[in-house]
XYZ file of N, CA, C and O in Angstrom:
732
model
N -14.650 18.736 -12.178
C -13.221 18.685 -11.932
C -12.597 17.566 -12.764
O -13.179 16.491 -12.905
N -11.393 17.830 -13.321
C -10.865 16.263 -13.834
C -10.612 15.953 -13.565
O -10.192 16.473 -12.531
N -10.238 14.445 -13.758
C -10.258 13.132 -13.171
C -8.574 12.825 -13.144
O -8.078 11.700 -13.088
N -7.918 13.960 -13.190
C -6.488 13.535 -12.955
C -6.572 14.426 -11.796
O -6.300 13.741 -10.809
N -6.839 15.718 -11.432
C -6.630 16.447 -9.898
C -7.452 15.875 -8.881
O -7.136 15.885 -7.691
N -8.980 15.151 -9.539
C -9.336 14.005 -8.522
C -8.381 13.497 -7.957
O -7.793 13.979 -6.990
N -8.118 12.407 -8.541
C -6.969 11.674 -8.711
C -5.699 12.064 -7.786
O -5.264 11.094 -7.165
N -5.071 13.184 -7.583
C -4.136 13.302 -7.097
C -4.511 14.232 -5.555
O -3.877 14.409 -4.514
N -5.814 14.664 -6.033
C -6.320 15.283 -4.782
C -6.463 14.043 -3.377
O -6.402 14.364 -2.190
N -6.666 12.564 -3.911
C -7.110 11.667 -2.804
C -5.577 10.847 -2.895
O -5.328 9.749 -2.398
N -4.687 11.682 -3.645
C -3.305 10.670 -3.238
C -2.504 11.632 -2.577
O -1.347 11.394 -2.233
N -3.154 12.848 -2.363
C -2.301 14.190 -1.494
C -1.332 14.581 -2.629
O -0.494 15.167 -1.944
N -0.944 14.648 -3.690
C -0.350 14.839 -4.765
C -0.653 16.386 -5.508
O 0.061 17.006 -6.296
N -2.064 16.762 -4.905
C -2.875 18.041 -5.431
C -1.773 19.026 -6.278
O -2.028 19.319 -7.446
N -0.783 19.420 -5.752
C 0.067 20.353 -6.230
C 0.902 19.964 -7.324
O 1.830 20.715 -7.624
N 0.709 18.863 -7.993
C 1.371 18.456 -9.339
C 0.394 18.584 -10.176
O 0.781 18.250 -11.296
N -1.070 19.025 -10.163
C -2.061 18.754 -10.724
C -1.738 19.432 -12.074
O -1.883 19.016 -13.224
N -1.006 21.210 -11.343
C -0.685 22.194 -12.935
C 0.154 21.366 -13.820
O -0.208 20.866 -14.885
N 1.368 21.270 -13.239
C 2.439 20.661 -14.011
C 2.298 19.476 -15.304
O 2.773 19.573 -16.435
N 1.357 18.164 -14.637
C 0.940 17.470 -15.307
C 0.136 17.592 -16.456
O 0.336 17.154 -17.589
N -0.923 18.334 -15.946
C -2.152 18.699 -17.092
C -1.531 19.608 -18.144
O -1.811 19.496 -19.338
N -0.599 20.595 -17.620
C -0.032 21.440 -18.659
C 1.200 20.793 -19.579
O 1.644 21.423 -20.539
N 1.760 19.363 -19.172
C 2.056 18.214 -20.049
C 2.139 17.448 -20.518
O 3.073 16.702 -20.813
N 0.418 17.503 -20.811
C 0.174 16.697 -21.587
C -0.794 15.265 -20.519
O -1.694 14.595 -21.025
N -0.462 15.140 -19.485
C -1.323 13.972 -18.447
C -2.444 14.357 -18.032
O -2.843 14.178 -16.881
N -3.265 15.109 -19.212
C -4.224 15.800 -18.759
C -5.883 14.403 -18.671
O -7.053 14.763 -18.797
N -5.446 12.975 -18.444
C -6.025 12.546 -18.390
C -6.131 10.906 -17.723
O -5.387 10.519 -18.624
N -6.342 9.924 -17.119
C -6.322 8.474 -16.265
C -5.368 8.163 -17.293
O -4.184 8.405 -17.057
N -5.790 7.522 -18.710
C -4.959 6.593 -19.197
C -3.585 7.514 -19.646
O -2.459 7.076 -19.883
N -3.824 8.239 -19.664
C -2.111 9.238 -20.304
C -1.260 9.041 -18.785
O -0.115 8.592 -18.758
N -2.048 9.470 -17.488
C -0.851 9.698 -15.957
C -0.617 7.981 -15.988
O 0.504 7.655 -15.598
N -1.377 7.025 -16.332
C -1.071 5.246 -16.181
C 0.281 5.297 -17.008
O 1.000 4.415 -16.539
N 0.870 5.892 -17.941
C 2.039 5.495 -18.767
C 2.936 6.428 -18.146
O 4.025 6.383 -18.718
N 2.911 7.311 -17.142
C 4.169 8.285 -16.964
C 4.709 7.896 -16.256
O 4.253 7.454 -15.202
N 6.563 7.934 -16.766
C 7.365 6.834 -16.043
C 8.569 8.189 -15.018
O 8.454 9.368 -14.681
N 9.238 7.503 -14.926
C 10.238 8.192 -13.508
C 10.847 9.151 -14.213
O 11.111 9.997 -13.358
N 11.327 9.639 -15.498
C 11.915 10.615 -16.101
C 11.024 11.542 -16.721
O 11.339 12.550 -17.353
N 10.046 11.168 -16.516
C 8.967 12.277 -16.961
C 8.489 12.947 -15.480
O 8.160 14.131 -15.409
N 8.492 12.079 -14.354
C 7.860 12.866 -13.469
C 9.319 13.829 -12.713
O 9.173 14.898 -12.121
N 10.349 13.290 -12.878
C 11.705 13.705 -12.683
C 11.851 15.266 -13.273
O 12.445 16.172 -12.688
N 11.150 15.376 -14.610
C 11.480 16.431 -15.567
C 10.320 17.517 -15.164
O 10.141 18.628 -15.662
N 9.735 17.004 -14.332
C 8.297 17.952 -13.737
C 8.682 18.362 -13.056
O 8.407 19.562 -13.080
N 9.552 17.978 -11.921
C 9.741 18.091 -10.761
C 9.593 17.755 -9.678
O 9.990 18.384 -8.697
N 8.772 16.313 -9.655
C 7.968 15.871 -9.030
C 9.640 15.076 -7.952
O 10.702 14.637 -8.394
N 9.140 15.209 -6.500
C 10.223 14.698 -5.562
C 10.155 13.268 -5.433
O 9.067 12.693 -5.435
N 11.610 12.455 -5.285
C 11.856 11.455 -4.785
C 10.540 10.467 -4.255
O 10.047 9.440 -4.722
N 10.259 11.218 -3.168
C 9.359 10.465 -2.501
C 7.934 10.367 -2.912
O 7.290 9.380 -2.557
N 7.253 11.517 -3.794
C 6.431 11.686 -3.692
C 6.359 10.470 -5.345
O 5.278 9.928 -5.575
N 7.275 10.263 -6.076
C 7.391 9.865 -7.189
C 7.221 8.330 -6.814
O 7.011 7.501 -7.699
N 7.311 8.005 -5.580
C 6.876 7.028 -5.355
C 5.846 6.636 -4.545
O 5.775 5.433 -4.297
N 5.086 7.324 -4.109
C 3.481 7.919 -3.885
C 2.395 7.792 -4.950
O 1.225 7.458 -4.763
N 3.054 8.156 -6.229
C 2.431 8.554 -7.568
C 2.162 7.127 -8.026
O 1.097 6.544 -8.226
N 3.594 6.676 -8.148
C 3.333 4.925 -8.400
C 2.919 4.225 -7.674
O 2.785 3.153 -8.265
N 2.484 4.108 -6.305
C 1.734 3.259 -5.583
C 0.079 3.544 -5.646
O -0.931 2.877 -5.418
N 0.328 4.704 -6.016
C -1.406 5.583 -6.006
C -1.992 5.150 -7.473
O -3.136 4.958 -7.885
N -1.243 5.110 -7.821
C -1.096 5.120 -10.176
C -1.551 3.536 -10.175
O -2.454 3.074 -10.873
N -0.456 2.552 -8.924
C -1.186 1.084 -9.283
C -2.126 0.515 -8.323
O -2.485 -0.661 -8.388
N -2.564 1.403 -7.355
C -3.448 1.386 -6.915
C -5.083 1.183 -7.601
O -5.909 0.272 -7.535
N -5.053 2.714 -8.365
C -5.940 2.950 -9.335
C -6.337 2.186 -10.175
O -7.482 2.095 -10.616
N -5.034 1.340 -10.567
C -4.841 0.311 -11.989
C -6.115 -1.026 -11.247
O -7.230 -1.410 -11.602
N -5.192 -1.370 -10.108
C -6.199 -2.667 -9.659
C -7.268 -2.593 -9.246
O -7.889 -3.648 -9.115
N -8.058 -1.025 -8.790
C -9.298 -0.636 -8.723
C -10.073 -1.208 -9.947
O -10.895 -2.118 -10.058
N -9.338 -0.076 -11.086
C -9.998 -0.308 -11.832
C -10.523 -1.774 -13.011
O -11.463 -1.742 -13.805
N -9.504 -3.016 -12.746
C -9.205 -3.337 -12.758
C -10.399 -4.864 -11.828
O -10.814 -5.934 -12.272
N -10.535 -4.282 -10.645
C -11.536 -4.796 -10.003
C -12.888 -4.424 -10.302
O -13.408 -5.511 -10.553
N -13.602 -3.710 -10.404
C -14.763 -2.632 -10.876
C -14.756 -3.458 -11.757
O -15.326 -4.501 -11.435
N -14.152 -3.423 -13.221
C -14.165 -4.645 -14.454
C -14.717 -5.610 -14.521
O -15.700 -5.893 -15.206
N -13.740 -6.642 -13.320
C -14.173 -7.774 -13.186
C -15.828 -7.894 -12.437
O -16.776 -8.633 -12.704
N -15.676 -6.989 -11.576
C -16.895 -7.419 -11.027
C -18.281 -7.115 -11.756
O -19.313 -7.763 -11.584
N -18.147 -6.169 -12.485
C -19.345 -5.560 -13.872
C -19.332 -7.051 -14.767
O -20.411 -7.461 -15.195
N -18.453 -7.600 -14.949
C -17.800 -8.882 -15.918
C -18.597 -9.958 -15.119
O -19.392 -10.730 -15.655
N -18.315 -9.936 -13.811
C -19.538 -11.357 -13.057
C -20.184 -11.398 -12.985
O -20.860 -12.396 -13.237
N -20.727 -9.953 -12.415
C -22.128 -9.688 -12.244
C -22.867 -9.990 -13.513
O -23.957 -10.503 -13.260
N -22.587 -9.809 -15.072
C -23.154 -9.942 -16.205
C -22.912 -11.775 -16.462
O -23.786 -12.408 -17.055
N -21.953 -12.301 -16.068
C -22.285 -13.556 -16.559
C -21.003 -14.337 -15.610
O -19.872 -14.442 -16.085
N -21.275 -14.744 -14.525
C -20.448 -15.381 -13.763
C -19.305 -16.407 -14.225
O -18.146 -16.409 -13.809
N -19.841 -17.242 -15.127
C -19.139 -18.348 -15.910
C -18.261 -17.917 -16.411
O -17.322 -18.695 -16.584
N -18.085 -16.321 -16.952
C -17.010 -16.196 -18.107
C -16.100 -14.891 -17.716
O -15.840 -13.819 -18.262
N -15.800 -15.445 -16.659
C -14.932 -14.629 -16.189
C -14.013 -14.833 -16.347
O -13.763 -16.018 -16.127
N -12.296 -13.622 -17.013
C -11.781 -14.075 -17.413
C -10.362 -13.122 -16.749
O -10.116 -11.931 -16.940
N -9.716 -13.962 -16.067
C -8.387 -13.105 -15.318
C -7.159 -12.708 -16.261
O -6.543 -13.549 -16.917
N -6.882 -11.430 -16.264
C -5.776 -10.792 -16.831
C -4.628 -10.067 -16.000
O -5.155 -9.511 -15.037
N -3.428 -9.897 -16.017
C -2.311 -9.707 -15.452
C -2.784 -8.002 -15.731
O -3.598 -7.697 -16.603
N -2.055 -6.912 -14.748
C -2.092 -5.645 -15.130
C -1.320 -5.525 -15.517
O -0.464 -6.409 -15.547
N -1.104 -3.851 -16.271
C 0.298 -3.792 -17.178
C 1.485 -3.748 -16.742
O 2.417 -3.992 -17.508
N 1.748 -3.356 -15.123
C 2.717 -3.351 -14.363
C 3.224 -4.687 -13.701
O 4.255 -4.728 -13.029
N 2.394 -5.811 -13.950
C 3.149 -7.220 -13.570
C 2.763 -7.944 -14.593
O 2.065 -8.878 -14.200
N 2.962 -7.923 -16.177
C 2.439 -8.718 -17.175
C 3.069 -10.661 -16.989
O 2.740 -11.489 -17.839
N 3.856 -11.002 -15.903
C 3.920 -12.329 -16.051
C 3.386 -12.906 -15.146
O 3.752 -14.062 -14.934
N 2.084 -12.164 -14.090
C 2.337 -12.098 -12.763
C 1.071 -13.928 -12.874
O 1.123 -14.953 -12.193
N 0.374 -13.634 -13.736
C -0.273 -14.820 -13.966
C -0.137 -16.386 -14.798
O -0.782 -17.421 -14.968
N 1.185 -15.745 -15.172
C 1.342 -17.719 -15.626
C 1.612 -18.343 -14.894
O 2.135 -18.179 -13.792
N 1.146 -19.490 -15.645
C 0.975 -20.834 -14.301
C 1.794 -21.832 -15.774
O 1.786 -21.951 -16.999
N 2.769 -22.631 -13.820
C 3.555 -23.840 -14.411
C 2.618 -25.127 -13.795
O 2.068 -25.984 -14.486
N 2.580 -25.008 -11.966
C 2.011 -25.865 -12.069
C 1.146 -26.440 -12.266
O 1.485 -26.735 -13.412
N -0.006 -27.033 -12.125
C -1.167 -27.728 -12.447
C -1.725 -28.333 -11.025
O -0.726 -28.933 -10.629
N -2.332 -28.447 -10.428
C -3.228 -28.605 -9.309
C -4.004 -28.431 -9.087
O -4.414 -27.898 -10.119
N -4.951 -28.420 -8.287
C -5.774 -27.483 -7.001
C -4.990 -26.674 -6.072
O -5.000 -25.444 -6.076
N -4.254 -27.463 -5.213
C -3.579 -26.865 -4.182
C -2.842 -25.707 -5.054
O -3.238 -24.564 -4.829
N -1.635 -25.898 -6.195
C -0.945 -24.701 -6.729
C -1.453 -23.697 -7.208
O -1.052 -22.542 -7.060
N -2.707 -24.193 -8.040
C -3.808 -22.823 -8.421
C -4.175 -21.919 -7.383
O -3.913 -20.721 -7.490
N -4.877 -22.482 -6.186
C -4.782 -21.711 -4.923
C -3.956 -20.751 -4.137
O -4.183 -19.680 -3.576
N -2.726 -21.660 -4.328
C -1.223 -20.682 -3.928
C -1.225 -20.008 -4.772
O -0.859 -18.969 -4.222
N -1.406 -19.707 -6.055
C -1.009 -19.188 -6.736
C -1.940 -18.181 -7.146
O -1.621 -17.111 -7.662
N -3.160 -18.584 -6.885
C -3.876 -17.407 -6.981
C -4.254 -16.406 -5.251
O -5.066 -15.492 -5.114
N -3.508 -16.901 -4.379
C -3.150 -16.017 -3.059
C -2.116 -15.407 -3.327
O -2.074 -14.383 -2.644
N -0.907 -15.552 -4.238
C 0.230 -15.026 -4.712
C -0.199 -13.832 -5.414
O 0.115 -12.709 -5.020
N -0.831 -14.020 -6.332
C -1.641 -13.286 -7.235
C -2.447 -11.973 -6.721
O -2.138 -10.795 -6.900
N -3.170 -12.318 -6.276
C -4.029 -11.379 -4.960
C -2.963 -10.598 -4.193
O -3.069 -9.373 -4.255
N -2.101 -11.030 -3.584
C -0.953 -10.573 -2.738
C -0.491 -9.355 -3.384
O -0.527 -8.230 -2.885
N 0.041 -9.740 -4.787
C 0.584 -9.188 -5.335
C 0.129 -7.465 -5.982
O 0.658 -6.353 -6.015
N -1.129 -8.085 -6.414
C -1.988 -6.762 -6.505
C -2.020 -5.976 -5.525
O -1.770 -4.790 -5.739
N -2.359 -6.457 -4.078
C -2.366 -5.901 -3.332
C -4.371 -6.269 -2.445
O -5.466 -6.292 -3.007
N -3.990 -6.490 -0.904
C -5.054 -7.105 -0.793
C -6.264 -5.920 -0.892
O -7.408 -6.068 -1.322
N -5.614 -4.663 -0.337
C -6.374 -3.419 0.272
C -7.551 -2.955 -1.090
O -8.723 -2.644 -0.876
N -6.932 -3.003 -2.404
C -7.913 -2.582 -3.584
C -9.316 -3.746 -3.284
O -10.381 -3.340 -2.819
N -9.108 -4.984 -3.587
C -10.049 -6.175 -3.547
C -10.602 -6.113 -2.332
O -11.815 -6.322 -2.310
N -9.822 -5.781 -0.828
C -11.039 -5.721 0.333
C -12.152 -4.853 0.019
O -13.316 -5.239 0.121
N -11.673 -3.130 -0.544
C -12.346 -2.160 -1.029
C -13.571 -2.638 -1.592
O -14.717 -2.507 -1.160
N -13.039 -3.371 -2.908
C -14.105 -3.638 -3.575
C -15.225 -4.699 -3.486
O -16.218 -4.776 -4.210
N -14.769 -5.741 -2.152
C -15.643 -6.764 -1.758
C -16.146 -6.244 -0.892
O -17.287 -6.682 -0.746
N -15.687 -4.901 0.361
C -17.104 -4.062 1.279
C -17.726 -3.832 0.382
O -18.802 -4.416 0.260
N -17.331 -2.966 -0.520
C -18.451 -2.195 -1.163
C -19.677 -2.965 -1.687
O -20.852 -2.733 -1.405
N -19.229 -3.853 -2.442
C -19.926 -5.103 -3.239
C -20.913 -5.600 -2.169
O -22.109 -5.349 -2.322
N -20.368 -6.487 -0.784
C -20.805 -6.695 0.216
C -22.396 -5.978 0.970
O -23.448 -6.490 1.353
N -21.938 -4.757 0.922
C -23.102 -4.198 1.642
C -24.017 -3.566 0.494
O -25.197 -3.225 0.580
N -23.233 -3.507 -0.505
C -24.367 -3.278 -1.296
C -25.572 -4.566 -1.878
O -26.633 -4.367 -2.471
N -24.988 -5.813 -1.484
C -25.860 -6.718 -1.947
C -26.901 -7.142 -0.692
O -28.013 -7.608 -0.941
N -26.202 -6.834 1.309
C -26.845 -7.334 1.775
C -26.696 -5.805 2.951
O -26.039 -5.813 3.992
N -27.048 -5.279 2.714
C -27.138 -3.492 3.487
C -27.945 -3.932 4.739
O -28.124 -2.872 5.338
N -28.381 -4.678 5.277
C -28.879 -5.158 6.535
C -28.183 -5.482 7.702
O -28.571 -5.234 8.844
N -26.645 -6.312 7.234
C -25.735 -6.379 8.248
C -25.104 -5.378 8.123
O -24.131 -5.473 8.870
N -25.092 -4.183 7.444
C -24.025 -3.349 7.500
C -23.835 -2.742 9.244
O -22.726 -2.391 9.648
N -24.839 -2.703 9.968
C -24.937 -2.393 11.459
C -23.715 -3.368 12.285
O -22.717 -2.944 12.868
N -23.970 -4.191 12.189
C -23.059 -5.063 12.722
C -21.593 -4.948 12.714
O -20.977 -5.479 13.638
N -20.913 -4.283 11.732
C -19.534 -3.767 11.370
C -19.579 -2.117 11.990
O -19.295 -1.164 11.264
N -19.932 -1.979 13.259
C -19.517 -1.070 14.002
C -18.639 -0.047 13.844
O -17.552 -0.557 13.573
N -18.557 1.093 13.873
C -16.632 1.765 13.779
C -16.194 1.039 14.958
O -15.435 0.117 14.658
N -16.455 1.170 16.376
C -16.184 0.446 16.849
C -15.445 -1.150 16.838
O -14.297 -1.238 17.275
N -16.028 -2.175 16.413
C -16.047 -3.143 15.418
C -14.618 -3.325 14.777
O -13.632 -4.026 15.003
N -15.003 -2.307 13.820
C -14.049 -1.867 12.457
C -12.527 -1.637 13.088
O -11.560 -2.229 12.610
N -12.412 -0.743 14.180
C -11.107 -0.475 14.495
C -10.306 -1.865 14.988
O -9.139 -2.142 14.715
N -11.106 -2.550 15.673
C -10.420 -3.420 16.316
C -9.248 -3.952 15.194
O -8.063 -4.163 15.451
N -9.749 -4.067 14.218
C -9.270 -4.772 12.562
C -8.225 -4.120 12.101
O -7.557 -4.662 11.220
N -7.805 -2.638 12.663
C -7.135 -1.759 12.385
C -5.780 -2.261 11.887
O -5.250 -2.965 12.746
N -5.112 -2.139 10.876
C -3.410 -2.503 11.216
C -2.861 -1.658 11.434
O -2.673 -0.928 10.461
N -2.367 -1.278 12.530
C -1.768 -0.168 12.968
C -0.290 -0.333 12.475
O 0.453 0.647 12.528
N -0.020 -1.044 12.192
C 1.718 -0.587 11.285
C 1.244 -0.394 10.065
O 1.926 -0.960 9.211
N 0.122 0.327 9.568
C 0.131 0.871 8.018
C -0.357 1.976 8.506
O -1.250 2.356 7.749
N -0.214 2.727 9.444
C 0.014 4.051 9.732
C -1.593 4.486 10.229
O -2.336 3.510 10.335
N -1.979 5.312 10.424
C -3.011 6.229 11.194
C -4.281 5.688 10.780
O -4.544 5.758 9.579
N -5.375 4.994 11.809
C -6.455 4.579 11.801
C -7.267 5.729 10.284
O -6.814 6.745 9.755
N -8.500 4.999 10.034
C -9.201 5.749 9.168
C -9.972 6.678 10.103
O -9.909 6.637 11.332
N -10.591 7.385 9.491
C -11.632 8.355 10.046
C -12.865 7.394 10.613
O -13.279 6.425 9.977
N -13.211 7.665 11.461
C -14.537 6.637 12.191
C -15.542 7.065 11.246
O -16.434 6.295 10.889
N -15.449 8.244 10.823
C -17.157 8.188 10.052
C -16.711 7.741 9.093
O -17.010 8.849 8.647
N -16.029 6.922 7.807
C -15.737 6.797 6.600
C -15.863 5.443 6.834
O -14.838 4.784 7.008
N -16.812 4.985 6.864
C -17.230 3.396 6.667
C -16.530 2.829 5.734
O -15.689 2.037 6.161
N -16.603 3.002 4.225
C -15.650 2.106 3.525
C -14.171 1.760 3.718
O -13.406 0.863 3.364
N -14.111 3.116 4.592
C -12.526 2.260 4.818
C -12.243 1.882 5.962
O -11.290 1.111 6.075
N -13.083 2.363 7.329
C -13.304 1.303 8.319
C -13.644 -0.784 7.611
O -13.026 -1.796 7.939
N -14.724 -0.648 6.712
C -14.615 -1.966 6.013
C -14.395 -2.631 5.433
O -14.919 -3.653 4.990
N -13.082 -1.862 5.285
C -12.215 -2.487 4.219
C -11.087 -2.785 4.853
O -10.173 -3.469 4.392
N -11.142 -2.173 6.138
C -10.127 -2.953 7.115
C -10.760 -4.152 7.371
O -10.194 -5.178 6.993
N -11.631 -4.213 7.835
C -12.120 -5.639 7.925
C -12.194 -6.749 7.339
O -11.895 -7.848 7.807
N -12.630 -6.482 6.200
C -12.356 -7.154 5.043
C -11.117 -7.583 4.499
O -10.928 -8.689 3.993
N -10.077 -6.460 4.644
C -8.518 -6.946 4.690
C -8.412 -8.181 5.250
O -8.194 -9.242 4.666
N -8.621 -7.940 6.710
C -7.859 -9.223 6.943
C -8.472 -10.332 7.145
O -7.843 -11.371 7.346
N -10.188 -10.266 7.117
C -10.481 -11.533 6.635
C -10.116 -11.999 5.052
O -10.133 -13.168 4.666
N -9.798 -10.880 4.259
C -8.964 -12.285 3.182
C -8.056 -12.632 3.138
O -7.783 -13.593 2.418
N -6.873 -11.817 4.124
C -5.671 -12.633 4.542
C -5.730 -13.508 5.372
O -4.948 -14.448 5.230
N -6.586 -13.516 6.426
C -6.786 -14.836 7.007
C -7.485 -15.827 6.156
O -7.125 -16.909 6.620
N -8.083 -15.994 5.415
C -8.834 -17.269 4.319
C -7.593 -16.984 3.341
O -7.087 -18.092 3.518
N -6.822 -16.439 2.561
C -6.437 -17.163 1.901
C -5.445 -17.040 2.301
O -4.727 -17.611 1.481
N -4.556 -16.473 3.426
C -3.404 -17.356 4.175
C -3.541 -19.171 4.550
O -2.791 -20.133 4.376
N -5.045 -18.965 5.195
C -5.216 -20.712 5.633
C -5.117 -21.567 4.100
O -4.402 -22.543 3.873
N -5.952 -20.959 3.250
C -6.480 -22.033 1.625
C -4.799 -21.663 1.299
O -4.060 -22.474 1.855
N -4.201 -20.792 0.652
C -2.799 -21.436 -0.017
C -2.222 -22.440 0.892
O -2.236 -23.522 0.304
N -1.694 -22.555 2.130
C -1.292 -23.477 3.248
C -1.873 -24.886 3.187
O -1.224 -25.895 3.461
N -3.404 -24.871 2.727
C -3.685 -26.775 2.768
C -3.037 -27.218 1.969
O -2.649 -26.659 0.943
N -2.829 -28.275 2.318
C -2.319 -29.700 1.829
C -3.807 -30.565 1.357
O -4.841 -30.981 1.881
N -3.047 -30.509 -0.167
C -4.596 -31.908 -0.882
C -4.596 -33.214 0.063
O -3.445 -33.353 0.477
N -5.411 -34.192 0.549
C -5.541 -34.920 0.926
C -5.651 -36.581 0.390
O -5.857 -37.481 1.205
């Protein structure tokens, strides 16, 4: 199957799949550049056009994460942070600190969005230590739930039961770390 009706099959989008492929977005990096007058000229609705772009930069910071972490895993030291193409200023830095680097790299994170990076730190997670994975219960998992982002996950779909979890333990750590005060 290609990797653009993938793609739109897990963003509920499935039914733009013809339209697109037959203009030309017949592929990841071609649907990453299609802007609001192209999906306008498809036909693609209001709402769903903004489905597309949350799903589109979704994808971006996946992929985006996957990168980096292939990038650490090969040599930890030289890891090297880049802005995505949809927030290209999102990483300059004025001030100079500890404490502002911190804020600023919880700003940063924020910004991307925490839900891609929880994703990719379960996954990472149990794949390095698959022994506690028992311990993260569905049970467990729901408690973590945010129920104002709409309808629990499926209990059998572990990654995204643990990636609720993972959510908000990195909003709780780096809610507390941007908040210290240097001493």
């Amino acid at each position: 199957t290609n990797e653009v009706v993938q793609f739109l099959t897990r963003a509920g989008l499935r039914k733009y799949a013809e339209p697109l492929i037959v203009n030309g977005f017949e592929d990841m990096p071609t649907l990453l550049e299609i802007d609001d007058d192209d999906m306008k000229d498809l036909g693609i609705t209001r709402g769903h056009m903004v489905k597309m772009k949350k799903s589109l930069r979704t994808f971006e910071c996946l992929q985006i994460c996957d990168a980096k972490a292939q990038e650490f895993a090969a040599d930890p030291l030289e890891l090297e942070v880049t802005a995505p193409a949809h927030a290209p200023g999102l990483l300059q830095s004025r001030e100079r600190s500890p404490n502002a680097d911190v804020s600023r790299s919880w700003s940063q994170l924020q910004a991307f969005g925490i839900q891609p990076f929880a994703k990719v730190f379960a996954r990472e997670f149990f794949r390095l230590l698959p022994d506690v994975q028992g311990l993260f219960t569905p049970e467990v998992c729901e408690k973590y739930w945010n129920w104002s982002s709409g309808a629990p996950p499926d209990p059998n779909d572990a990654l995204a039961l643990h990636t609720q979890v993972f959510a908000k333990m990195l909003a709780t750590i780096g809610g507390v770390a941007a908040n210290m005060k240097d001493p």
